[in-house]
Short mmCIF file of C-alpha atoms in Angstrom, two decimals:
data_model
loop_
_atom_site.label_atom_id
_atom_site.label_comp_id
_atom_site.label_asym_id
_atom_site.label_seq_id
_atom_site.Cartn_x
_atom_site.Cartn_y
_atom_site.Cartn_z
CA MET F 1 0.00 0.00 0.00
CA PRO F 2 1.33 3.45 -0.84
CA GLU F 3 2.43 5.72 2.01
CA TYR F 4 2.60 8.90 -0.07
CA LEU F 5 0.71 10.67 -2.80
CA ILE F 6 3.33 12.31 -5.05
CA SER F 7 2.87 14.92 -7.77
CA ALA F 8 3.30 12.75 -10.85
CA CYS F 9 5.55 15.32 -12.54
CA LEU F 10 8.12 14.80 -9.77
CA CYS F 11 8.39 11.10 -10.65
CA GLY F 12 9.36 11.50 -14.30
CA ILE F 13 5.78 11.42 -15.63
CA CYS F 14 5.51 14.17 -18.24
CA CYS F 15 2.22 15.73 -17.20
CA ARG F 16 3.18 19.36 -16.50
CA TYR F 17 1.42 22.14 -18.38
CA ASP F 18 4.31 22.18 -20.88
CA SER F 19 4.46 18.35 -21.15
CA GLY F 20 7.60 18.38 -19.04
CA CYS F 21 8.55 16.58 -15.87
CA PHE F 22 11.26 16.41 -13.24
CA ASP F 23 13.69 13.66 -12.38
CA TYR F 24 13.90 12.99 -8.65
CA PRO F 25 15.29 9.43 -8.47
CA VAL F 26 14.43 9.06 -4.78
CA LEU F 27 10.77 9.79 -5.54
CA ALA F 28 10.67 7.55 -8.62
CA LYS F 29 12.13 4.81 -6.41
CA LEU F 30 9.26 5.22 -3.92
CA VAL F 31 6.80 4.73 -6.77
CA ALA F 32 8.71 1.70 -8.14
CA GLU F 33 8.68 0.14 -4.65
CA GLY F 34 4.92 0.69 -4.33
CA ARG F 35 5.42 3.13 -1.47
CA ALA F 36 4.01 6.10 -3.37
CA LEU F 37 1.13 6.82 -5.71
CA PRO F 38 1.95 9.28 -8.53
CA PHE F 39 -0.95 11.64 -9.14
CA CYS F 40 -1.58 14.68 -11.35
CA PRO F 41 -4.55 16.72 -10.10
CA GLU F 42 -4.76 18.74 -13.31
CA GLN F 43 -5.11 15.62 -15.46
CA ALA F 44 -7.48 14.05 -12.93
CA GLY F 45 -9.58 17.22 -13.17
CA GLY F 46 -9.90 16.77 -16.92
CA LEU F 47 -7.24 19.13 -18.26
CA PRO F 48 -5.08 18.08 -21.22
CA THR F 49 -1.32 17.90 -21.46
CA PRO F 50 0.04 20.21 -22.67
CA ARG F 51 -2.23 22.98 -21.41
CA VAL F 52 -2.21 26.76 -21.12
CA PRO F 53 -0.47 27.78 -17.86
CA CYS F 54 -2.74 28.73 -14.97
CA GLU F 55 -2.28 30.80 -11.83
CA ILE F 56 -4.47 31.55 -8.84
CA CYS F 57 -5.96 35.06 -8.90
CA ASP F 58 -8.55 36.23 -6.36
CA GLY F 59 -9.33 32.65 -5.36
CA LYS F 60 -9.88 31.42 -8.91
CA VAL F 61 -7.54 29.45 -11.18
CA ILE F 62 -7.18 31.46 -14.36
CA ARG F 63 -5.40 30.48 -17.57
CA ARG F 64 -2.90 32.91 -19.09
CA ASP F 65 -5.52 33.65 -21.78
CA GLY F 66 -8.17 34.55 -19.16
CA ILE F 67 -10.21 31.31 -19.15
CA ASP F 68 -11.38 30.21 -15.67
CA CYS F 69 -10.26 26.63 -14.88
CA THR F 70 -11.28 26.62 -11.22
CA ALA F 71 -13.79 23.80 -11.76
CA GLU F 72 -11.17 21.47 -13.26
CA TYR F 73 -8.63 22.26 -10.53
CA THR F 74 -11.26 21.71 -7.84
CA ARG F 75 -12.30 18.40 -9.41
CA GLY F 76 -8.64 17.32 -9.45
CA ALA F 77 -8.16 18.32 -5.81
CA TYR F 78 -11.13 16.20 -4.73
CA ALA F 79 -9.85 13.29 -6.83
CA ALA F 80 -6.51 13.53 -4.96
CA LEU F 81 -8.32 13.52 -1.62
CA LYS F 82 -10.38 10.52 -2.73
CA ALA F 83 -7.18 8.64 -3.66
CA CYS F 84 -5.65 9.44 -0.28
CA ARG F 85 -8.73 8.19 1.53
CA HIS F 86 -8.97 5.06 -0.62
CA TYR F 87 -5.38 4.03 0.10
CA GLY F 88 -5.16 5.41 3.64
CA ILE F 89 -2.44 7.85 2.57
CA THR F 90 -1.67 10.48 5.19
CA ALA F 91 1.27 12.31 3.56
CA ALA F 92 1.83 13.93 0.17
CA ILE F 93 4.92 15.19 -1.63
CA LEU F 94 3.78 17.97 -3.93
CA LYS F 95 5.31 20.24 -6.59
CA GLU F 96 5.99 23.61 -5.03
CA SER F 97 4.51 26.73 -6.69
CA SER F 98 1.89 24.83 -8.73
CA PRO F 99 -1.68 26.20 -8.67
CA SER F 100 -2.70 22.67 -7.66
CA CYS F 101 0.19 21.44 -5.58
CA GLY F 102 1.98 24.50 -4.19
CA VAL F 103 2.48 23.96 -0.47
CA ASN F 104 4.22 27.17 0.60
CA SER F 105 4.21 29.34 -2.53
CA ILE F 106 2.24 29.90 -5.70
CA TYR F 107 2.57 32.30 -8.62
CA ASP F 108 0.87 35.63 -7.95
CA GLY F 109 -1.81 35.45 -10.67
CA THR F 110 -0.22 37.99 -13.02
CA HIS F 111 1.58 35.40 -15.18
CA THR F 112 4.83 37.33 -14.77
CA GLY F 113 6.78 34.66 -12.87
CA ARG F 114 6.44 36.34 -9.47
CA LYS F 115 5.81 34.01 -6.53
CA ILE F 116 3.92 34.76 -3.33
CA PRO F 117 3.17 32.78 -0.17
CA GLY F 118 0.15 30.56 -0.71
CA GLU F 119 -1.22 27.11 -1.42
CA GLY F 120 -2.55 25.41 -4.51
CA LEU F 121 -6.08 24.00 -4.47
CA THR F 122 -5.04 20.37 -3.99
CA ALA F 123 -2.53 21.21 -1.28
CA ALA F 124 -5.10 23.27 0.62
CA LEU F 125 -7.77 20.57 0.44
CA LEU F 126 -5.38 17.81 1.51
CA ARG F 127 -4.08 19.91 4.42
CA GLN F 128 -7.65 20.71 5.53
CA ASN F 129 -8.30 16.98 5.63
CA GLY F 130 -5.29 16.05 7.75
CA VAL F 131 -2.79 15.04 5.06
CA SER F 132 0.78 16.08 5.93
CA LEU F 133 2.36 18.04 3.09
CA TYR F 134 5.94 18.08 1.82
CA THR F 135 7.58 19.43 -1.31
CA GLU F 136 10.43 18.35 -3.54
CA LYS F 137 12.51 20.90 -1.61
CA ASP F 138 11.43 19.63 1.81
CA LEU F 139 11.15 15.85 1.70
CA PRO F 140 9.95 13.79 4.65
CA PRO F 141 12.38 11.34 6.23
CA LEU F 142 12.35 8.49 3.72
#
């Protein structure tokens, strides 16, 4: 049974908005060992890959071209919570600064690359439901 929910993009799964991913061997190893469940809230919410970048602005998730994607991000957040409950997962390792997964910071909503303190929708929902949150920059003791 998995111990962690991990942002899929951190495990080498190319699901980021730009079809990219990151290579964190220690996290990929957790997945390979069955200790972690890779999960992309944006894809689970119905968004394609690649997709137009989004940022949180006034409580809504807005694409760079002005389209509101809050419903898809909310759907993905609840799908992540459902996965955690299904598997009894109580900790998540999430991609910092993402409008879904940001734990300590997010982009400021202006699409200019400026970060501010804040949480993504998935991170906030998981935290509100007792899931311990970590980032790729602040891993739990593995």
